Short mmCIF file of C-alpha atoms (C1' of nucleotides) in Angstrom, two decimals:
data_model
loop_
_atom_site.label_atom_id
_atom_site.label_comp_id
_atom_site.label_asym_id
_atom_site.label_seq_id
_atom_site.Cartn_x
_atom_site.Cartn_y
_atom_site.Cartn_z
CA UNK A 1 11.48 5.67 -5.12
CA UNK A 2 9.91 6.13 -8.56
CA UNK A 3 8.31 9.29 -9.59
CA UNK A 4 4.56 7.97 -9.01
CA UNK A 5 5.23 7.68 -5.44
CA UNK A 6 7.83 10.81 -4.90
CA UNK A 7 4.66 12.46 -5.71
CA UNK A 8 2.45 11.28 -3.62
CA UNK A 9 4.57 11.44 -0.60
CA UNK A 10 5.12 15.43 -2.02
CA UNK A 11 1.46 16.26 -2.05
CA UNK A 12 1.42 14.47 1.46
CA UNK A 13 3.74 16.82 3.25
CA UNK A 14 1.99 19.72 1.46
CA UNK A 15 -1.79 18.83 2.67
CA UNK A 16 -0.48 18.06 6.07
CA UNK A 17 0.39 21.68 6.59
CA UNK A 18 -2.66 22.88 5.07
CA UNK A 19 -4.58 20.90 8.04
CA UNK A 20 -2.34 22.05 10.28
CA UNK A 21 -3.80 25.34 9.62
CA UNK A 22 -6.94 24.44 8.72
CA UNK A 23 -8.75 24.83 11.74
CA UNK A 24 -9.86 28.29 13.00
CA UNK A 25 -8.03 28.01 16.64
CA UNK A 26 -4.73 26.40 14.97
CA UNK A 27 -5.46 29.64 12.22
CA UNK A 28 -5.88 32.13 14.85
CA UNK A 29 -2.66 30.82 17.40
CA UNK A 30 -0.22 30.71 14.43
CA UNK A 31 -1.15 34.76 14.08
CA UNK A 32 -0.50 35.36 17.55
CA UNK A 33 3.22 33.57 17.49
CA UNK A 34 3.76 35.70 14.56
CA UNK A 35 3.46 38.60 16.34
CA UNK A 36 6.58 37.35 18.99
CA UNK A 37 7.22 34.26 21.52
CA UNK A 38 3.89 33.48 23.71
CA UNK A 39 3.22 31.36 26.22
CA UNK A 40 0.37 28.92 25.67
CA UNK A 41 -1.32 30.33 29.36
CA UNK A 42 -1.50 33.70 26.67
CA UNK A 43 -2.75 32.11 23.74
CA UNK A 44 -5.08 30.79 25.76
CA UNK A 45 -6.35 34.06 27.08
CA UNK A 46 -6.10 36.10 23.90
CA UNK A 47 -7.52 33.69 21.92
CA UNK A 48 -10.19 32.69 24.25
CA UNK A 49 -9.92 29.07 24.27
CA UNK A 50 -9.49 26.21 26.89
CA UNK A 51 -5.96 25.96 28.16
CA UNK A 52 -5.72 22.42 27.14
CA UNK A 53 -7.67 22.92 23.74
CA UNK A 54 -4.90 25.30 23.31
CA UNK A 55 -2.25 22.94 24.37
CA UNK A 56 -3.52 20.28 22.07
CA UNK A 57 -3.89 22.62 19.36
CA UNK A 58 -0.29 23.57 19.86
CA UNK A 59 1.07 20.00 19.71
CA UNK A 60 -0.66 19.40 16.82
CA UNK A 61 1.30 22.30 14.86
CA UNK A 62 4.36 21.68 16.35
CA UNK A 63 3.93 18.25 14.78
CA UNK A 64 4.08 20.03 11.30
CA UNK A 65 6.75 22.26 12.42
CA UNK A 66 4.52 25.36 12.05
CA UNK A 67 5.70 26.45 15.44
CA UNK A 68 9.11 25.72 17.63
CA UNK A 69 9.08 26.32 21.38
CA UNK A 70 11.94 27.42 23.51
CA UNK A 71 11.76 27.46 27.49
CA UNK A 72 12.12 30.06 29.54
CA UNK A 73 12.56 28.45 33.15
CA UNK A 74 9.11 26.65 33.70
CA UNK A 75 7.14 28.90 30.90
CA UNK A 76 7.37 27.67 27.26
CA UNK A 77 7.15 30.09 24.53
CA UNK A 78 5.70 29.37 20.96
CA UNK A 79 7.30 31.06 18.16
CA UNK A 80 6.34 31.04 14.66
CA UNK A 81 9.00 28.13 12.85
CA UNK A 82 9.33 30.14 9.56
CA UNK A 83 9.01 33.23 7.97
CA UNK A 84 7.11 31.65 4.48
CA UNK A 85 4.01 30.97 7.09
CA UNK A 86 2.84 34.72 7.73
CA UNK A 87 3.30 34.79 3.98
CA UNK A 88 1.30 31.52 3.37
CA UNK A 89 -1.65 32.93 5.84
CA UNK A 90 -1.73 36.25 4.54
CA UNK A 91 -2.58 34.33 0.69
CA UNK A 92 -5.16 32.03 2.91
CA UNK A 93 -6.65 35.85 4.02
CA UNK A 94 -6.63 37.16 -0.33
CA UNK A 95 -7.98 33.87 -1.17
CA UNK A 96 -10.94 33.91 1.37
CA UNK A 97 -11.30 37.64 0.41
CA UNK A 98 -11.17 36.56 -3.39
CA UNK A 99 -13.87 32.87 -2.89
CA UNK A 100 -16.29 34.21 0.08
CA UNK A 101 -18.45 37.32 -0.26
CA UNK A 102 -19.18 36.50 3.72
CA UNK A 103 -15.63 36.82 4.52
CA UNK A 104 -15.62 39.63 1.72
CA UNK A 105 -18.49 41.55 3.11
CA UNK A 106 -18.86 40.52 6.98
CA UNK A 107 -15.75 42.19 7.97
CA UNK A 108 -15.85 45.53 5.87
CA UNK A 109 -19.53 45.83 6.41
CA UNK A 110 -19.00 45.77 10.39
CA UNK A 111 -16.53 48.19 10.15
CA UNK A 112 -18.85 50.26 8.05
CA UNK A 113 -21.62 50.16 10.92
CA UNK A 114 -19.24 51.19 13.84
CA UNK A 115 -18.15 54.26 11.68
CA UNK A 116 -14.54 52.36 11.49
CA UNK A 117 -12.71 54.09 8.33
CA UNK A 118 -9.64 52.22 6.75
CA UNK A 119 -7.09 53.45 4.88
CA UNK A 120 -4.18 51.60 3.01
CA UNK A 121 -0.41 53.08 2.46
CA UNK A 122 -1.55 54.34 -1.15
CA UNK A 123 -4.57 56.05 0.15
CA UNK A 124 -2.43 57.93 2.39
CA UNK A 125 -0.40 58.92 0.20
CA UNK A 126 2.17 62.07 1.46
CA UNK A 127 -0.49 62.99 3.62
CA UNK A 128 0.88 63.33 7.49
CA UNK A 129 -0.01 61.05 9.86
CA UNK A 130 0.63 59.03 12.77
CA UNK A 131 1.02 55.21 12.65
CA UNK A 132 -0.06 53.88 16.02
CA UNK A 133 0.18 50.16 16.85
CA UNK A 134 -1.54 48.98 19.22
CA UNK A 135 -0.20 46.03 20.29
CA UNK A 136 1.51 44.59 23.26
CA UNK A 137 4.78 46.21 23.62
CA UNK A 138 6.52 43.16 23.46
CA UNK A 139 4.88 42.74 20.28
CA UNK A 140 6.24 46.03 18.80
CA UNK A 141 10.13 45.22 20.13
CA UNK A 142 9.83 41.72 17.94
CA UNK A 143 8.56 43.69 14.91
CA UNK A 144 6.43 46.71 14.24
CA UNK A 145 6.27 48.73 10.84
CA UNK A 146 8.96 51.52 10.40
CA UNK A 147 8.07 54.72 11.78
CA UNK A 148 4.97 53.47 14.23
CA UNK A 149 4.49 54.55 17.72
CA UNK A 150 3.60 52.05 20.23
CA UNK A 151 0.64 52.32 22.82
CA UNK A 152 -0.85 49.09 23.60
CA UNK A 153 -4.77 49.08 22.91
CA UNK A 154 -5.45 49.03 27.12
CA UNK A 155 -3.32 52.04 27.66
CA UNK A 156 -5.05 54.09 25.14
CA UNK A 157 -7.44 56.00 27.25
CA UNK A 158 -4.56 56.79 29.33
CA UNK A 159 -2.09 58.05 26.51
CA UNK A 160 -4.04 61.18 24.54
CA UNK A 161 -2.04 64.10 25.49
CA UNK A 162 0.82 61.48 23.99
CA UNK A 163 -1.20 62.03 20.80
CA UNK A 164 -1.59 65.06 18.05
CA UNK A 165 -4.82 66.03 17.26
CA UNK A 166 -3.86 68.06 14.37
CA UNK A 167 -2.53 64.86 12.27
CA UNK A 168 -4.20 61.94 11.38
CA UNK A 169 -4.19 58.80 13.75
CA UNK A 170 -3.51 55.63 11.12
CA UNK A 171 -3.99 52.16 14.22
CA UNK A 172 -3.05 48.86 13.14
CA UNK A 173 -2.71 45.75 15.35
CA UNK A 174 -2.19 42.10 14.64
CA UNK A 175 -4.13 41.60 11.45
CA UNK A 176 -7.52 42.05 9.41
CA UNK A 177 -9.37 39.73 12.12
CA UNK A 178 -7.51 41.43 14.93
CA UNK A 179 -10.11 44.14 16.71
CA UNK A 180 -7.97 46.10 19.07
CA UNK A 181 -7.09 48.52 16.15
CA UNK A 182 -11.09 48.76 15.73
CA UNK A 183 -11.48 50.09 19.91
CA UNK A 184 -8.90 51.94 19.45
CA UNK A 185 -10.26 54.20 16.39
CA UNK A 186 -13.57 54.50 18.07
CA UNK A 187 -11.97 55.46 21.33
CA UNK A 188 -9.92 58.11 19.66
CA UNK A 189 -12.31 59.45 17.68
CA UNK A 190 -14.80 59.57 20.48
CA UNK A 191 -12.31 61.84 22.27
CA UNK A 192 -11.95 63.97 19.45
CA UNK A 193 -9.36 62.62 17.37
CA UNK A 194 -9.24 61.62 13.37
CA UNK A 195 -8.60 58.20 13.44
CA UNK A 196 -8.61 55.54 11.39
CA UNK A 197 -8.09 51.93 10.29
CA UNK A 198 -5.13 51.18 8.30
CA UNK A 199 -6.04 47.96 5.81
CA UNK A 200 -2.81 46.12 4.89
CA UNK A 201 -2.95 43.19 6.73
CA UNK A 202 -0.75 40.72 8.59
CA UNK A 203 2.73 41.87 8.35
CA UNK A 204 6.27 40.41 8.68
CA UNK A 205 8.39 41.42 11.45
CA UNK A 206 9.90 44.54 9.83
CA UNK A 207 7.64 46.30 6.94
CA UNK B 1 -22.45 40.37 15.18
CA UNK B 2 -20.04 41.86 17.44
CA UNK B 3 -16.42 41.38 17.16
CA UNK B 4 -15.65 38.27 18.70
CA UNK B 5 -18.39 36.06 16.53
CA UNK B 6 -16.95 38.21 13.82
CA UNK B 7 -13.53 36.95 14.14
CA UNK B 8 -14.92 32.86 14.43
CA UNK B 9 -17.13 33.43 11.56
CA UNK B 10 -13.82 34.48 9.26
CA UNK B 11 -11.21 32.10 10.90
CA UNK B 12 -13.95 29.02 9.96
CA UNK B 13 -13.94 30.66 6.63
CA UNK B 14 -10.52 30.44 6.07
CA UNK B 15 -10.19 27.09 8.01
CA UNK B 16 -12.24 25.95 5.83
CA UNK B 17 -10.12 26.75 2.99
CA UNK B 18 -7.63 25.35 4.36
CA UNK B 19 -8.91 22.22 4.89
CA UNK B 20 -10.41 21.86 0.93
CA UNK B 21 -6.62 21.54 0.13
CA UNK B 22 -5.72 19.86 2.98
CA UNK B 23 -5.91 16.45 1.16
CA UNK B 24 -2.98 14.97 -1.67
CA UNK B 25 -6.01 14.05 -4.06
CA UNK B 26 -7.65 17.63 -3.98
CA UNK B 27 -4.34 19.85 -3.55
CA UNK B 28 -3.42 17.45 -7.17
CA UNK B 29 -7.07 17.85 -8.55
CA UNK B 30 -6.45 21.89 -7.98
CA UNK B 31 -2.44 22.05 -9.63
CA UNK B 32 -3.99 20.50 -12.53
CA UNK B 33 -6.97 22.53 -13.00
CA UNK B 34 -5.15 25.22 -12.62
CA UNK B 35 -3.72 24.32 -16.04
CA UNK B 36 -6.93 24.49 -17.75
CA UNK B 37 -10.56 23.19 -17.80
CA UNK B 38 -10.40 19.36 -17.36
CA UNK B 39 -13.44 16.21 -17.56
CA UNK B 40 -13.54 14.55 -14.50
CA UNK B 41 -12.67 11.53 -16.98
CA UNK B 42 -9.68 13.48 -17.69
CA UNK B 43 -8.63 14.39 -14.11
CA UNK B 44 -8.82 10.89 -12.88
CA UNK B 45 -6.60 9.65 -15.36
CA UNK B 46 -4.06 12.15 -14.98
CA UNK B 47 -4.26 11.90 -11.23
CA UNK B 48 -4.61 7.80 -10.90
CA UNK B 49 -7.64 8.46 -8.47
CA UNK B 50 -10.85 6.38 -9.45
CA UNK B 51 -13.69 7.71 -10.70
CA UNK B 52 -15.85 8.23 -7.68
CA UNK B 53 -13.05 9.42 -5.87
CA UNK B 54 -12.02 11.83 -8.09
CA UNK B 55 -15.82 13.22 -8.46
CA UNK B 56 -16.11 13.30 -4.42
CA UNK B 57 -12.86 15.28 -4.27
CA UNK B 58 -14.20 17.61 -6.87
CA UNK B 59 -17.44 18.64 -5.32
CA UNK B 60 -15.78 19.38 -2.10
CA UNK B 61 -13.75 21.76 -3.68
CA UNK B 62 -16.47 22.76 -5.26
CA UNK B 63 -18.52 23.49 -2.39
CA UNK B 64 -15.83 25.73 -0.66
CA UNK B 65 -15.82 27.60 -4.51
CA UNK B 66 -12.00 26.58 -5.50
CA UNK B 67 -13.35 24.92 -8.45
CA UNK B 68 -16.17 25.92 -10.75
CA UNK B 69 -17.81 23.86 -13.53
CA UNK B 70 -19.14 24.53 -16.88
CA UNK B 71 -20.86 22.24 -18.79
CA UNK B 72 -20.17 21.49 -22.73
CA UNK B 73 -22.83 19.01 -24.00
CA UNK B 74 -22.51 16.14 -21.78
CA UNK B 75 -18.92 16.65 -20.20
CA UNK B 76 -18.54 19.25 -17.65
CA UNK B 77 -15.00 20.73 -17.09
CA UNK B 78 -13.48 22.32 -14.21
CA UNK B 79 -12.10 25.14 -13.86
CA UNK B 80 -9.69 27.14 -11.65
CA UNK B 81 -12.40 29.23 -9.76
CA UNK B 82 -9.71 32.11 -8.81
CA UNK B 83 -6.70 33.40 -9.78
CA UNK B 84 -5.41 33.29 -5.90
CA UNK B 85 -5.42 29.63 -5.37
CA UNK B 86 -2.27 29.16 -7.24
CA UNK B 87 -0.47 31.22 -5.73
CA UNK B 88 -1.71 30.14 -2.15
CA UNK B 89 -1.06 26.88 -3.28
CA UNK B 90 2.55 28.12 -4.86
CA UNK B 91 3.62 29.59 -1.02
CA UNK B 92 1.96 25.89 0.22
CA UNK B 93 5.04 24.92 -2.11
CA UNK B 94 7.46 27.48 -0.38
CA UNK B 95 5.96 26.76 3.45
CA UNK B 96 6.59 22.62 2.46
CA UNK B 97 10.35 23.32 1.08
CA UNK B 98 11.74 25.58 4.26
CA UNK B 99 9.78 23.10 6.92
CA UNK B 100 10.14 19.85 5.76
CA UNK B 101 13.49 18.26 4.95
CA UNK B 102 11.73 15.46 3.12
CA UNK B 103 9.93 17.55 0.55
CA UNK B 104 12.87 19.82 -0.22
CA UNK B 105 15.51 16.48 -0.46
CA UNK B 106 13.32 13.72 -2.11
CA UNK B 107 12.48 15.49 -4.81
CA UNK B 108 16.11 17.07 -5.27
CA UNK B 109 17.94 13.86 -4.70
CA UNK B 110 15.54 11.84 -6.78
CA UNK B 111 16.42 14.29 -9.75
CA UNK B 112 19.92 14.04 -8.63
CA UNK B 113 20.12 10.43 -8.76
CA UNK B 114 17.87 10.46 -12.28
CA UNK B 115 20.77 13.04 -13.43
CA UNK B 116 17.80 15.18 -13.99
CA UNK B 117 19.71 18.64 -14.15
CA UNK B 118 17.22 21.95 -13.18
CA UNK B 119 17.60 25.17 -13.58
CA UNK B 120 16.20 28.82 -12.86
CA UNK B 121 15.87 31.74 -15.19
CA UNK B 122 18.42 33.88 -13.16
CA UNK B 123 20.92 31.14 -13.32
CA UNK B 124 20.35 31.11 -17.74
CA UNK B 125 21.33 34.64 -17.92
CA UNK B 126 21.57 35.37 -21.19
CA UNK B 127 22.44 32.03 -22.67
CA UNK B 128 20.34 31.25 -25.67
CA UNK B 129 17.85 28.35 -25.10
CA UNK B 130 14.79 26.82 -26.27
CA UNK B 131 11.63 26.96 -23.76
CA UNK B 132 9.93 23.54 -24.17
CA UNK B 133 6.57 22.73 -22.56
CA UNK B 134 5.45 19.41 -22.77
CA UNK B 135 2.30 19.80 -20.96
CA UNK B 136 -1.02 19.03 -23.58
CA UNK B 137 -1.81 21.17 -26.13
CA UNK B 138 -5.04 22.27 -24.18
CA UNK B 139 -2.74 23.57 -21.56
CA UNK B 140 -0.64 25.24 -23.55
CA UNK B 141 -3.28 27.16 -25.58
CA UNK B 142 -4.84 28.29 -22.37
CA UNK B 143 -1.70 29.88 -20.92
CA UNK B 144 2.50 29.52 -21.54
CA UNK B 145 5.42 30.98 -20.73
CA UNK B 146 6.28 33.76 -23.13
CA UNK B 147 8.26 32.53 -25.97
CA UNK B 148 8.04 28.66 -25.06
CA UNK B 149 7.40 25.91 -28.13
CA UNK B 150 4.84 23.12 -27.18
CA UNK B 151 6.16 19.39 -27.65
CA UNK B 152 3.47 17.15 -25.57
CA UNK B 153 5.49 14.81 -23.74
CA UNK B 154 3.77 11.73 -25.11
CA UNK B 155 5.43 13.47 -28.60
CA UNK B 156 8.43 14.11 -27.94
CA UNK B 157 10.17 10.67 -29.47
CA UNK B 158 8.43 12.10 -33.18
CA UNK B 159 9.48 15.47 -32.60
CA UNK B 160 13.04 15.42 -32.56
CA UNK B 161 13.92 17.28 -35.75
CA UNK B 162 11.81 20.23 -34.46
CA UNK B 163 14.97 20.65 -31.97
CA UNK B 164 17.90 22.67 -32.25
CA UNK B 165 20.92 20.00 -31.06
CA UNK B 166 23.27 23.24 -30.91
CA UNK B 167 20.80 24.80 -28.22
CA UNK B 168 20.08 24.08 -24.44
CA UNK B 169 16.47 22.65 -23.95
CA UNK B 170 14.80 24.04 -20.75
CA UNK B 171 11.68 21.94 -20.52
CA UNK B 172 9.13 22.92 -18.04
CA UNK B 173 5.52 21.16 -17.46
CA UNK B 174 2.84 21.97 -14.69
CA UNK B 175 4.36 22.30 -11.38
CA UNK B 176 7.46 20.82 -9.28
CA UNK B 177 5.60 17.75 -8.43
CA UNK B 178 5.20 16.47 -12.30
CA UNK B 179 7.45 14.21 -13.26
CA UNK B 180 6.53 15.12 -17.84
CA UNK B 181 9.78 17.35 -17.60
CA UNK B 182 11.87 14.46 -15.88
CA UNK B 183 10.65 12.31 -18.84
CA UNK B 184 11.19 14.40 -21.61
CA UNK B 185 14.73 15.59 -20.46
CA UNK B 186 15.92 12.35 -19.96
CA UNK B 187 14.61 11.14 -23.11
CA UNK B 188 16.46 14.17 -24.90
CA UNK B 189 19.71 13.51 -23.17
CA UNK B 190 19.75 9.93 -24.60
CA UNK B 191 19.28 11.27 -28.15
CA UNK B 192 22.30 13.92 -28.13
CA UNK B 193 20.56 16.76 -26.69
CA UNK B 194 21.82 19.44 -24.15
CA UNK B 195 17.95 19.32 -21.81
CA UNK B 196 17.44 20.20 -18.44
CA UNK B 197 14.49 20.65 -16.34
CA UNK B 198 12.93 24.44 -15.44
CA UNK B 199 13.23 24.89 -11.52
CA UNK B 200 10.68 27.06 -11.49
CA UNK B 201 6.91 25.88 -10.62
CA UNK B 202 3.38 26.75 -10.54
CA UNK B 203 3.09 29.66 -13.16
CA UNK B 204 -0.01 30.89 -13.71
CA UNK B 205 -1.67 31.69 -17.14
CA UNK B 206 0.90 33.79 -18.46
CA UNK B 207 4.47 34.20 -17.51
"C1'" DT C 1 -39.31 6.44 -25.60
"C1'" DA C 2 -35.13 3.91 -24.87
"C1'" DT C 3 -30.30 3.86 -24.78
"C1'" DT C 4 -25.78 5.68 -24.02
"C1'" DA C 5 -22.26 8.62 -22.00
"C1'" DA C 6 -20.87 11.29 -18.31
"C1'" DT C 7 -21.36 12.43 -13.75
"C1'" DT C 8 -23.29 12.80 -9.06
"C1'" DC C 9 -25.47 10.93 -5.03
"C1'" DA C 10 -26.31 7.72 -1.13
"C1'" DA C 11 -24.98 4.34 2.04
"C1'" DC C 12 -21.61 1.84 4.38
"C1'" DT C 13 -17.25 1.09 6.79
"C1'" DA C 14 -13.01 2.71 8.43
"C1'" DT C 15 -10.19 6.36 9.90
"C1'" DT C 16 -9.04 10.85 11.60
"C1'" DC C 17 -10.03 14.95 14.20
"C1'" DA C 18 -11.72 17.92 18.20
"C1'" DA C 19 -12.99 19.14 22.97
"C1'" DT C 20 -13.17 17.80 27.58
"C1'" DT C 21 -11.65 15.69 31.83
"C1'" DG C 22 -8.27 14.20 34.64
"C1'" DA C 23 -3.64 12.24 35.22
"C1'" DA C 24 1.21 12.78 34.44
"C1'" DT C 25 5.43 15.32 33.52
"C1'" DA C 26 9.10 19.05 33.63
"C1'" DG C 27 11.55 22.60 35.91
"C1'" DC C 28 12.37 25.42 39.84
"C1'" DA C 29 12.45 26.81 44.74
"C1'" DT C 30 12.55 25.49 49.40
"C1'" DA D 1 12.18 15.05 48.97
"C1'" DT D 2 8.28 18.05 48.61
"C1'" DG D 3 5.42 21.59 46.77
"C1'" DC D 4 4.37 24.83 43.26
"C1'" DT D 5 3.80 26.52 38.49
"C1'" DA D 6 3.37 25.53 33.88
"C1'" DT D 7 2.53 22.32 30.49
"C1'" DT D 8 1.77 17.89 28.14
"C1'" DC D 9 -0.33 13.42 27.73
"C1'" DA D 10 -4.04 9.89 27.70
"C1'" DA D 11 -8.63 8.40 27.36
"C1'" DT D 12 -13.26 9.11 26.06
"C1'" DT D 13 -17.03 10.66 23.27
"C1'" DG D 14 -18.82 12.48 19.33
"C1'" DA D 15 -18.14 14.74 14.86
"C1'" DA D 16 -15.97 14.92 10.45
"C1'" DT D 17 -13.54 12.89 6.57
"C1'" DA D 18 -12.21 9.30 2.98
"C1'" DG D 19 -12.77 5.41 -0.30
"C1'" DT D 20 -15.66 2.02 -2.30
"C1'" DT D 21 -19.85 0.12 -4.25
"C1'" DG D 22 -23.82 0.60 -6.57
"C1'" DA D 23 -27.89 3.41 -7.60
"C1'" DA D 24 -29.60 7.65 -9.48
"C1'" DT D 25 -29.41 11.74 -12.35
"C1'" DT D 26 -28.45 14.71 -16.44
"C1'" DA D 27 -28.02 15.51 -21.25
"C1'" DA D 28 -27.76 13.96 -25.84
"C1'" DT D 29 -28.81 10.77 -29.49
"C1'" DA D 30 -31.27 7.32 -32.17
#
DNA sequence: TATTAATTCAACTATTCAATTGAATAGCAT
DNA sequence: ATGCTATTCAATTGAATAGTTGAATTAATA
């Protein structure tokens, strides 16, 4: 193999992952997985698509080895395949911050309307606070950020006297795109909590 | 726009991203831009695309805003249009090496086999070398690696008395994927010099 | 104004991708 | 072996992408 064609079967490998993830649904799955093993009947839901739109989507990124599957008696679970892929989507997010003042503004300016504040770790500061994810809790046991208390985003209403209204309430969830965090804040401040949005986006398992 | 359309709107966005480099041609066309501003003339000669090829590729890219142009008389040159897309395209690198056995053995092996000898800055320690890029002079002038000396590749046979025999060369050029470095090294071992190839890749402007 | 250089656009053909529908498969329990 | 649950596969239709060929456009020069 001479070097002429070493590249081109390089830059091959490379722009097969990048259409792996370059469709929204295939985008939007590999951020669930990240979050811990799912089965593709919850993908389906979460993400709101077609159970075999989601299957096919699926196949198509275990092709690339973007995802691995392990069974769990007749329910499959997809699992993100490597830990440079979080790390490769959250550049896809700064880069489509960076290139697309719709992606730029859509998001922040939404927030803005439905009185959403966000807040990033250096805006904090050594201000107290509580860092509340909202995500599944099976979510939280595969990974959550140190320190965080876990109440899943449908068990919020349920869960305030769990909650301090003296300190700050800083939600997170899933990632930028993710809106449970957003229902959350507006809940909890509707009831008389501060709460806010906190900005750093999708994380590894352990921050 | 409520939170669901929201979410679409920004996956496309970044889908669509991802699929701009989701091509060998364009995710090429971009590692060289990257270098500096380029003729189309120029790109499809480095790149071995035709012509019309080459200009189709380009004003993809340039209609999801990777690339922007500027225009100097009757040649227009493209540009890098953010400082981001490297290093997306940089973890596109790292997500290709840990998934795909192919990309992270061809290239080793083929250097291997070559006896192309690479090398990292951690593993130089404190050795004294000389820094050689062998990119073109336009890419060096429009961002190096602190403290490297520029030999073009196509130069390097005339330059040979510009080298220090009693020194390593580390010779770097535009990414892991160009083969200048492999040239130049092995050109340098055959004349009595101690050369090896930078492991390092995609830098941006300045180290 | 005509010519040249550099580049983009349009049309065509071939290929790949996406969503849906329905069939088939895999694993487990009875 | 049969039935159930969960999932994948295959086929179809239509949309999107890629490379080539040749025409058209843009800017500068004579």
């Amino acid at each position: 193999m001479n070097s002429i064609s070493l590249k081109e079967t390089s830059y091959s490998i490379l722009a097969d992952i990048a259409k792996a993830i370059g469709h929204p649904h295939r985008l939007e799955l590999l951020e669930l997985v990240a979050q811990g093993p799912k089965s593709v009947d919850t993908l389906a839901r979460e993400a709101r698509m077609s159970f075999a739109n989601t299957s096919q989507h699926l196949q198509r990124l275990k092709q690339f080895k973007l995802v691995k599957t392990k069974r769990d008696f007749t329910t499959i679970y997809y699992t993100i395949a490597d830990d440079s892929i979080p790390m490769l989507i959250k550049y896809l997010h700064q880069t489509g911050f960076n290139l697309s003042q719709d992606f730029k503004h859509t998001l922040s300016s939404y927030r803005s309307n439905e009185l959403i504040k966000t807040v990033s770790f250096e805006e904090l500061e050594s201000q107290e606070y509580i860092l509340l994810d909202v995500r599944e809790e099976t979510e939280f046991n595969f990974g959550h950020r140190q320190g965080a208390l876990n109440i899943p985003h449908t068990k919020i209403k349920s869960s305030l006297t769990k909650l301090d209204k003296s300190k700050l309430i800083v939600a997170y969830c899933r990632g930028e795109l993710c809106s449970y965090a957003d229902t959350v804040v507006q809940k909890l401040t509707d009831a008389g909590f501060n709460a806010v949005r906190l900005k750093d986006i999708l994380m590894t398992k352990s921050a």
